[in-house]
XYZ file of C-alpha atoms in Angstrom:
594
model
C 159.925 -73.872 40.593
C 156.450 -73.330 42.147
C 156.583 -76.974 42.914
C 153.598 -77.648 45.083
C 150.251 -75.969 44.655
C 147.811 -75.941 47.589
C 144.197 -76.731 46.916
C 141.822 -73.803 47.222
C 141.907 -71.702 49.269
C 145.282 -72.850 50.584
C 146.094 -76.478 51.256
C 149.804 -77.192 51.126
C 151.424 -80.496 50.380
C 154.744 -81.834 51.592
C 157.847 -83.274 50.029
C 157.574 -86.934 49.047
C 159.038 -89.409 51.521
C 159.085 -93.187 51.489
C 155.849 -94.729 50.283
C 155.490 -96.615 53.563
C 155.665 -93.452 55.647
C 152.674 -91.351 56.560
C 153.020 -87.726 55.513
C 151.779 -85.103 57.924
C 150.986 -81.747 56.357
C 152.256 -78.827 58.408
C 151.032 -75.244 58.490
C 153.327 -72.591 57.036
C 155.921 -70.662 58.950
C 155.436 -67.000 59.656
C 157.905 -64.243 58.870
C 159.364 -62.419 61.852
C 161.465 -59.296 61.506
C 163.103 -59.095 64.896
C 165.307 -62.199 64.853
C 168.181 -63.460 62.764
C 169.500 -61.985 59.557
C 168.171 -58.830 57.958
C 165.758 -59.077 55.076
C 166.852 -58.236 51.546
C 164.545 -57.013 48.780
C 164.686 -56.936 44.977
C 162.256 -56.265 42.159
C 162.908 -57.811 38.755
C 160.216 -57.628 36.094
C 156.981 -59.073 37.462
C 158.678 -60.569 40.542
C 159.251 -59.147 44.005
C 161.673 -61.104 46.179
C 162.026 -60.721 49.944
C 164.719 -62.962 51.409
C 167.076 -63.467 54.246
C 169.036 -66.229 52.644
C 172.549 -65.377 51.383
C 172.370 -63.170 48.285
C 173.765 -65.856 45.974
C 171.040 -68.250 47.113
C 168.357 -65.638 46.538
C 169.641 -64.992 43.018
C 169.694 -68.733 42.318
C 166.111 -69.200 43.514
C 164.768 -66.378 41.338
C 166.770 -67.720 38.400
C 165.293 -71.214 38.793
C 161.794 -69.774 39.066
C 162.189 -67.844 35.812
C 163.698 -70.816 33.995
C 160.901 -73.120 35.110
C 158.282 -70.650 33.923
C 160.108 -70.486 30.579
C 159.949 -74.275 30.233
C 156.276 -74.208 31.111
C 155.742 -72.062 28.002
C 156.469 -75.122 25.842
C 153.489 -77.087 27.154
C 151.183 -74.261 28.291
C 151.846 -70.882 26.642
C 151.375 -67.737 28.760
C 148.131 -66.797 27.041
C 146.530 -69.912 28.570
C 147.665 -69.094 32.116
C 146.476 -66.448 34.602
C 148.325 -63.145 34.351
C 148.756 -60.698 37.256
C 149.599 -56.998 37.284
C 150.377 -57.345 40.989
C 153.932 -58.717 40.995
C 154.393 -62.343 42.004
C 155.915 -62.378 45.479
C 158.721 -64.762 46.472
C 159.464 -64.808 50.205
C 162.560 -66.874 50.949
C 163.261 -67.740 54.569
C 166.530 -69.161 55.875
C 165.652 -72.319 57.815
C 168.586 -71.707 60.152
C 166.813 -68.603 61.471
C 163.945 -70.768 62.747
C 161.133 -68.323 63.513
C 159.667 -68.456 67.012
C 156.280 -69.720 65.918
C 157.912 -72.914 64.592
C 158.385 -74.097 68.172
C 154.644 -73.974 68.774
C 153.909 -75.700 65.498
C 156.363 -78.483 66.287
C 154.828 -79.014 69.730
C 151.380 -79.235 68.172
C 152.546 -81.808 65.669
C 154.226 -83.955 68.327
C 150.867 -84.270 70.050
C 149.327 -85.503 66.825
C 152.127 -87.910 66.062
C 151.733 -89.710 69.397
C 148.383 -90.966 68.133
C 149.811 -92.230 64.839
C 150.971 -95.824 64.608
C 153.504 -97.261 62.186
C 156.358 -95.620 60.360
C 155.694 -91.875 60.432
C 157.871 -89.330 58.661
C 157.397 -85.647 59.465
C 158.827 -82.942 57.277
C 158.095 -79.258 57.041
C 156.929 -78.426 53.580
C 159.597 -76.187 52.084
C 157.253 -74.036 49.997
C 153.695 -72.784 50.128
C 151.829 -71.167 47.302
C 149.076 -68.785 48.424
C 146.819 -66.645 46.301
C 143.606 -64.775 46.010
C 141.853 -63.373 42.953
C 144.647 -61.053 41.828
C 147.712 -62.009 43.858
C 150.139 -64.928 44.003
C 152.776 -65.504 46.682
C 155.319 -68.287 47.080
C 156.788 -68.726 50.558
C 159.895 -70.918 50.898
C 162.001 -72.108 53.783
C 165.504 -73.092 52.685
C 168.585 -74.412 54.406
C 171.584 -73.042 52.458
C 173.839 -75.750 53.830
C 171.832 -78.897 53.110
C 173.476 -80.971 50.388
C 170.994 -82.758 48.154
C 170.669 -84.044 44.612
C 167.049 -82.991 44.260
C 166.172 -80.358 41.693
C 163.385 -77.837 41.337
C 160.461 -78.865 39.167
C 156.736 -78.333 38.612
C 154.035 -80.071 40.654
C 150.879 -81.543 39.168
C 148.761 -79.573 41.634
C 150.221 -76.242 40.507
C 149.722 -77.186 36.858
C 146.128 -78.031 37.716
C 145.644 -74.586 39.264
C 146.983 -72.908 36.131
C 144.727 -74.963 33.863
C 141.636 -74.316 35.973
C 142.308 -70.573 36.249
C 142.263 -69.647 32.569
C 139.476 -67.441 31.220
C 137.765 -68.331 29.029
C 137.907 -71.843 30.482
C 140.050 -74.395 28.706
C 138.263 -77.511 27.402
C 137.931 -80.339 29.903
C 139.649 -82.806 27.590
C 142.706 -80.528 27.418
C 142.878 -80.050 31.195
C 142.452 -83.748 31.983
C 144.770 -84.787 29.169
C 147.628 -82.474 30.114
C 147.376 -83.429 33.791
C 147.531 -87.082 32.769
C 150.484 -86.414 30.473
C 152.234 -84.482 33.254
C 152.992 -87.799 34.964
C 155.535 -88.446 32.198
C 156.838 -84.880 31.854
C 160.086 -83.730 33.423
C 160.804 -80.003 33.682
C 164.039 -79.885 35.690
C 166.141 -76.859 36.468
C 169.283 -77.141 38.607
C 169.307 -77.063 42.373
C 170.041 -73.612 43.707
C 173.663 -72.884 44.556
C 174.921 -75.198 47.322
C 172.339 -77.715 46.088
C 169.364 -76.398 47.987
C 166.027 -77.999 47.350
C 162.562 -76.804 48.158
C 160.887 -79.182 45.755
C 161.428 -82.801 45.266
C 160.372 -85.275 42.641
C 161.635 -88.821 43.208
C 162.168 -89.282 39.449
C 164.485 -86.297 39.110
C 168.145 -86.265 40.035
C 171.274 -84.880 38.467
C 170.906 -87.134 35.443
C 172.523 -86.035 32.157
C 169.871 -87.981 30.241
C 167.369 -85.323 31.291
C 169.011 -81.966 30.596
C 167.998 -78.820 32.390
C 165.834 -76.202 30.681
C 164.238 -78.743 28.343
C 161.012 -80.646 28.802
C 161.718 -84.376 28.663
C 158.704 -86.494 27.724
C 159.131 -90.044 29.014
C 157.521 -93.123 27.426
C 153.743 -93.003 27.552
C 151.913 -94.949 30.240
C 148.490 -96.297 29.360
C 146.987 -96.019 32.834
C 149.525 -98.218 34.622
C 152.508 -100.429 33.852
C 150.420 -103.590 33.555
C 148.051 -102.076 30.977
C 150.989 -100.568 29.097
C 152.794 -103.923 28.958
C 149.587 -105.543 27.703
C 149.410 -103.058 24.824
C 153.003 -103.788 23.817
C 152.379 -107.554 24.012
C 149.185 -107.121 21.996
C 151.071 -105.323 19.222
C 153.778 -107.983 19.176
C 151.129 -110.701 18.768
C 149.512 -108.744 15.951
C 152.907 -108.370 14.252
C 153.466 -112.131 14.374
C 150.013 -112.821 12.941
C 149.710 -110.136 10.272
C 153.246 -108.835 9.880
C 152.036 -105.375 10.943
C 153.067 -104.044 14.409
C 149.718 -102.375 15.053
C 146.930 -102.453 17.597
C 144.345 -105.118 16.774
C 140.930 -103.920 15.634
C 139.447 -105.267 18.873
C 141.282 -102.555 20.864
C 138.622 -99.851 20.961
C 139.365 -96.114 21.158
C 136.899 -93.249 21.432
C 136.653 -91.207 18.209
C 138.208 -87.737 18.511
C 134.998 -86.214 17.199
C 133.327 -87.426 20.400
C 136.337 -86.895 22.634
C 136.769 -83.181 21.797
C 133.084 -82.340 22.053
C 132.522 -80.783 25.511
C 128.987 -82.160 25.779
C 130.049 -85.770 25.245
C 133.337 -85.507 27.159
C 131.686 -84.239 30.339
C 129.094 -87.026 30.065
C 131.747 -89.758 30.258
C 131.756 -91.768 33.490
C 133.749 -94.628 34.953
C 135.867 -96.533 32.455
C 134.722 -94.244 29.652
C 136.118 -91.240 31.523
C 139.416 -93.028 32.209
C 139.750 -93.969 28.546
C 138.866 -90.432 27.426
C 141.523 -88.921 29.708
C 144.206 -91.317 28.454
C 143.315 -90.640 24.833
C 143.365 -86.887 25.427
C 146.877 -87.247 26.867
C 147.911 -89.378 23.893
C 146.562 -86.789 21.446
C 148.476 -83.974 23.181
C 151.648 -86.075 23.260
C 151.387 -86.790 19.525
C 150.922 -83.093 18.786
C 153.883 -82.068 20.989
C 156.150 -84.842 19.652
C 158.310 -83.208 16.929
C 159.354 -86.546 15.385
C 156.989 -89.271 16.552
C 158.219 -92.832 16.284
C 155.765 -94.492 13.914
C 155.537 -97.455 11.527
C 157.089 -97.247 8.081
C 155.539 -94.619 5.788
C 153.808 -97.195 3.575
C 151.864 -98.386 6.605
C 150.594 -94.928 7.544
C 147.381 -93.376 6.327
C 148.983 -89.977 5.800
C 152.776 -89.943 5.616
C 154.479 -86.584 5.804
C 154.128 -83.621 8.112
C 151.799 -83.685 11.071
C 150.190 -80.855 13.079
C 152.522 -79.125 15.531
C 152.018 -77.332 18.833
C 151.170 -74.027 17.147
C 148.197 -75.741 15.493
C 147.040 -76.907 18.922
C 147.296 -73.401 20.409
C 145.315 -71.962 17.458
C 142.675 -74.628 17.990
C 142.383 -73.803 21.711
C 142.087 -70.082 20.935
C 139.189 -70.688 18.596
C 137.364 -73.647 20.138
C 136.627 -71.715 23.344
C 134.716 -69.128 21.297
C 133.414 -71.091 18.325
C 132.765 -74.511 19.825
C 134.042 -77.788 18.427
C 133.309 -78.797 14.834
C 134.991 -80.974 12.228
C 135.411 -77.868 10.095
C 137.281 -75.995 12.822
C 139.479 -79.043 13.501
C 140.476 -79.293 9.831
C 141.130 -75.547 9.583
C 143.527 -75.689 12.540
C 145.214 -79.059 12.085
C 144.845 -79.662 8.308
C 143.743 -83.188 9.224
C 140.260 -84.505 9.883
C 139.417 -86.024 13.289
C 138.952 -89.412 11.632
C 142.438 -89.246 10.090
C 143.999 -88.383 13.445
C 142.082 -91.293 15.016
C 143.952 -93.631 12.672
C 147.292 -91.973 13.406
C 146.803 -92.295 17.169
C 146.206 -96.024 16.817
C 149.552 -96.243 15.025
C 151.241 -93.991 17.547
C 150.084 -95.486 20.868
C 152.236 -98.638 21.024
C 155.353 -96.807 19.837
C 154.819 -93.995 22.360
C 154.980 -96.604 25.148
C 158.442 -97.803 24.119
C 161.689 -96.408 25.482
C 162.675 -95.061 22.089
C 159.509 -92.981 22.104
C 161.047 -90.550 24.624
C 161.586 -87.023 23.282
C 162.420 -83.499 24.388
C 160.839 -80.108 23.867
C 163.064 -77.077 24.017
C 164.212 -73.945 22.286
C 167.155 -73.205 20.020
C 167.792 -70.063 22.048
C 170.498 -70.321 24.690
C 169.336 -70.031 28.286
C 171.036 -67.111 30.039
C 171.073 -67.743 33.807
C 170.350 -64.850 36.121
C 173.646 -63.892 37.788
C 172.640 -60.916 39.893
C 169.707 -59.061 41.402
C 169.390 -55.417 42.519
C 169.197 -56.529 46.148
C 169.136 -54.024 48.992
C 168.219 -54.120 52.663
C 164.432 -54.119 52.766
C 162.861 -50.888 53.916
C 160.240 -50.939 56.691
C 157.569 -50.261 54.054
C 158.698 -53.169 51.861
C 158.804 -55.504 54.841
C 155.388 -54.443 56.089
C 153.752 -54.692 52.673
C 155.032 -58.156 51.721
C 154.768 -59.674 55.189
C 151.285 -58.223 55.470
C 150.439 -59.901 52.171
C 151.729 -63.228 53.475
C 149.638 -62.841 56.633
C 146.544 -62.020 54.633
C 146.892 -64.952 52.265
C 147.917 -67.592 54.811
C 145.651 -66.940 57.794
C 142.569 -68.247 55.981
C 144.297 -71.590 55.628
C 145.427 -71.676 59.255
C 141.949 -70.779 60.512
C 140.430 -73.616 58.486
C 142.960 -76.372 59.095
C 144.954 -75.507 62.236
C 142.719 -73.516 64.618
C 144.850 -74.614 67.592
C 147.761 -72.434 66.394
C 145.638 -69.615 65.010
C 146.380 -67.335 67.979
C 150.080 -67.246 67.077
C 149.275 -66.254 63.519
C 146.750 -63.615 64.536
C 149.198 -62.041 66.945
C 151.865 -62.015 64.229
C 149.364 -60.395 61.851
C 148.496 -57.711 64.401
C 152.158 -56.835 64.865
C 152.719 -56.635 61.124
C 149.591 -54.551 60.614
C 150.621 -52.107 63.308
C 153.979 -51.667 61.620
C 152.256 -51.465 58.249
C 149.964 -48.663 59.382
C 152.986 -46.740 60.596
C 154.861 -47.216 57.337
C 152.017 -47.066 54.814
C 151.500 -43.303 54.760
C 150.609 -42.610 51.117
C 151.736 -45.931 49.606
C 148.657 -47.089 47.629
C 149.780 -50.728 47.433
C 150.294 -50.961 51.200
C 146.938 -49.303 51.811
C 145.293 -51.783 49.424
C 146.898 -54.723 51.239
C 145.660 -53.418 54.571
C 142.191 -52.811 53.181
C 141.949 -56.282 51.661
C 143.159 -57.816 54.918
C 140.292 -56.094 56.722
C 137.837 -57.293 54.072
C 139.058 -60.870 54.527
C 138.639 -60.446 58.279
C 135.029 -59.283 57.748
C 135.675 -55.667 58.724
C 134.279 -53.725 55.758
C 133.891 -50.516 57.771
C 137.593 -50.504 58.642
C 138.537 -51.484 55.096
C 136.569 -48.665 53.443
C 138.855 -45.656 54.089
C 141.948 -47.735 53.332
C 140.554 -48.861 49.970
C 139.337 -45.357 49.150
C 142.855 -43.999 49.709
C 144.413 -46.831 47.685
C 142.088 -46.314 44.707
C 142.539 -42.557 44.828
C 146.268 -43.275 44.665
C 145.658 -45.241 41.417
C 146.785 -48.511 42.946
C 147.411 -51.483 40.638
C 145.386 -54.123 42.468
C 142.187 -55.235 40.651
C 140.534 -56.708 43.713
C 140.861 -53.401 45.602
C 138.626 -51.717 43.008
C 136.034 -54.477 43.204
C 135.927 -54.664 47.014
C 135.619 -50.894 47.325
C 132.768 -50.894 44.802
C 131.039 -53.773 46.587
C 131.240 -52.020 49.966
C 129.959 -48.747 48.506
C 127.035 -50.561 46.840
C 126.065 -52.117 50.163
C 126.099 -48.692 51.808
C 124.028 -47.162 48.987
C 121.419 -49.912 49.298
C 121.214 -49.256 53.036
C 120.473 -45.610 52.230
C 118.170 -46.242 49.246
C 117.127 -49.905 48.782
C 115.750 -49.205 45.293
C 118.794 -47.131 44.260
C 116.554 -44.516 42.695
C 118.190 -41.395 44.141
C 121.856 -42.271 43.908
C 122.474 -41.990 40.180
C 125.729 -40.038 40.388
C 127.133 -42.397 43.026
C 126.332 -45.365 40.772
C 128.179 -43.680 37.920
C 131.224 -43.246 40.137
C 131.133 -46.909 41.125
C 130.794 -47.964 37.490
C 133.843 -45.905 36.565
C 135.731 -47.435 39.480
C 134.896 -50.946 38.292
C 135.886 -50.056 34.747
C 139.287 -48.907 35.959
C 139.798 -52.137 37.883
C 138.798 -54.212 34.863
C 141.555 -52.507 32.922
C 144.065 -54.310 35.171
C 145.006 -58.005 35.123
C 143.365 -60.262 35.917
C 139.913 -59.006 35.043
C 137.634 -60.331 37.788
C 134.331 -62.068 37.095
C 132.710 -60.505 40.173
C 133.671 -57.038 38.923
C 132.022 -57.714 35.569
C 128.871 -58.962 37.325
C 128.565 -55.810 39.404
C 129.329 -53.487 36.509
C 126.788 -55.105 34.190
C 124.209 -54.923 36.986
C 124.794 -51.177 37.212
C 124.508 -50.735 33.455
C 121.272 -52.752 33.404
C 119.809 -50.494 36.096
C 120.500 -47.387 34.029
C 119.793 -48.884 30.592
C 121.534 -45.856 29.129
C 123.258 -45.790 25.789
C 126.720 -47.316 26.172
C 129.823 -45.852 24.592
C 131.853 -47.857 22.080
C 134.469 -48.515 24.779
C 131.795 -49.758 27.181
C 130.320 -52.071 24.542
C 133.800 -53.461 23.887
C 134.276 -54.072 27.626
C 130.871 -55.741 27.789
C 131.771 -58.020 24.899
C 135.161 -58.841 26.438
C 133.522 -59.845 29.724
C 131.112 -62.208 27.986
C 133.878 -63.799 25.903
C 136.143 -64.142 28.933
C 133.491 -65.634 31.228
C 130.972 -67.424 28.972
C 130.268 -69.991 31.705
C 129.070 -67.263 34.123
C 125.298 -66.952 33.735
C 124.973 -63.502 35.320
C 127.576 -62.109 32.925
C 126.391 -63.740 29.717
C 122.679 -63.082 30.395
C 123.271 -59.429 31.278
C 125.480 -59.022 28.210
C 122.728 -60.324 25.933
C 120.191 -57.939 27.502
C 122.539 -54.968 27.195
C 123.436 -55.674 23.573
C 119.740 -55.974 22.806
C 119.096 -52.633 24.528
C 121.780 -51.087 22.317
C 119.827 -52.327 19.290
C 122.557 -54.804 18.311
C 120.485 -57.993 18.113
C 123.128 -59.763 16.033
C 125.765 -59.344 18.754
C 123.211 -60.319 21.397
C 122.494 -63.562 19.525
C 126.202 -64.237 19.116
C 126.795 -63.915 22.861
C 123.708 -65.963 23.635
C 124.951 -68.756 21.391
C 128.322 -68.604 23.149
C 126.614 -68.880 26.528
C 124.580 -71.895 25.449
C 127.824 -73.693 24.591
C 129.181 -73.165 28.083
C 126.301 -73.123 30.572
C 125.706 -76.468 32.255
C 122.925 -75.657 34.752
C 119.649 -76.574 33.075
C 117.665 -73.796 34.732
C 120.150 -71.205 33.480
C 120.172 -72.743 30.003
C 116.374 -72.646 29.873
C 116.278 -68.992 30.920
C 118.876 -67.985 28.341
C 117.103 -70.117 25.739
C 113.833 -68.277 26.325
C 115.615 -64.954 25.935
C 117.128 -66.160 22.661
C 113.702 -67.207 21.408
C 112.423 -63.728 22.207
C 115.248 -62.238 20.149
C 114.472 -64.489 17.206
C 110.752 -63.715 17.301
C 111.404 -59.963 17.477
C 113.306 -59.952 14.182
C 111.464 -58.307 11.324
């Protein structure tokens, strides 16, 4: 499901319409509680659902979401995606209810449309994906009675968010390659009951050739249809001349040894970059293909088994920490980069043919979700989840649709008033309210709310960081040099440590914690050293984290670990000033060795 991912902070897209039509992006609806059907709530695993669609529709939507996430595992395992301890929120609105604010939005859009010439199609986007550092929310507007053949699938923009959000960062060649390959991937799950759609992909219909719950990989496209046809024609000419259906030697490809090296890949520009992205996609496709269509065995450099997806995942696990090398490649894939270069030249023309299509799935039977523990939402549940939607969506409205901001702010005020009344001692609700005040720039109002949430042991990593940040600002106002607030600093450090024990661990929390430890320069416990090391390995591209980690390991007398982290940082840092500063520190470590 999660079919369309807004750009940061929140930029929604709309359903595809005819290519000739202009698409107008609309701001999201708001949830009202005083009109239409009552809201229903359910919690299942790491998902909270709040809906006022019929119960069978709600069950179907949650089922499709889970099945799509399961299919995603085949091409991007969970360990390479962001993980949240705060449950993912699905808010499902019945379009028939038509919230009041929609009328104002529609009027606003009509004014815009009058200035647009040509064929203009206007559609409300049926789902919005909002998030901040530790929270993800999907808001959908569904019409239970619309008949359609569209199915739920995964958008390229959401896949891009997942790839960009991993820590440690995934290699650029993998991100670009998988996004390129995604153009030929189909991850369909059925429409919800009564054939509802809130995502649409013009390639996907109820087609038995592309079964649900399996990833179908369509024939490879080398940039565009024209270039792909040229490759096929080239191979046919070569077959007539030499009797071998292979790419001619004149068709140049970038060696994998250069392609998988982050320094050379990021230096590619123009046509080189385009070629590198296509080859990365081809490499991933070959790895994922369980039975690649290839020439006869006597024409292949290395007949027999080839590396599988598990080899790729092992390689990604290690290359982020160890850096690329031929040795690492061979250890993971049991093939050298040069050998795979040859295989990819064999594979490319066959991957472009119709018979090169394949599927990725599991032998395990998919068990659809048939029921949810739905109940009428309590005032606290409504206030908490609607407050979360307000908090995550208003930033987008303020940036892109200031003319309708007043409607959203008034809705937020109403929800917050109800939330204050219902929060009482609910730590999660208090955290949501506190974070909303932080996002509004009201740290003073946020402080007591966040204090109460943290004292209630809330599971919300950002709450711990924001409270610590606010308290540090107040301590600096009292003592700019922080010389007389030792015990308060210890309390903040413990607070940050608790927050870092929740998922996701936040880079800004590590930065603040390591700053506190550097100020004290006290002996760290084994658990603190482990947390320090984890922060550096998780965020090696963050200069403030990696530099502080090297200093702290050196202060502990562990020069070997300091050098290891410094070497890791040098692989990832791209800013020359930061690289020079870390390099000088590394030279100091080397010269201090006996």
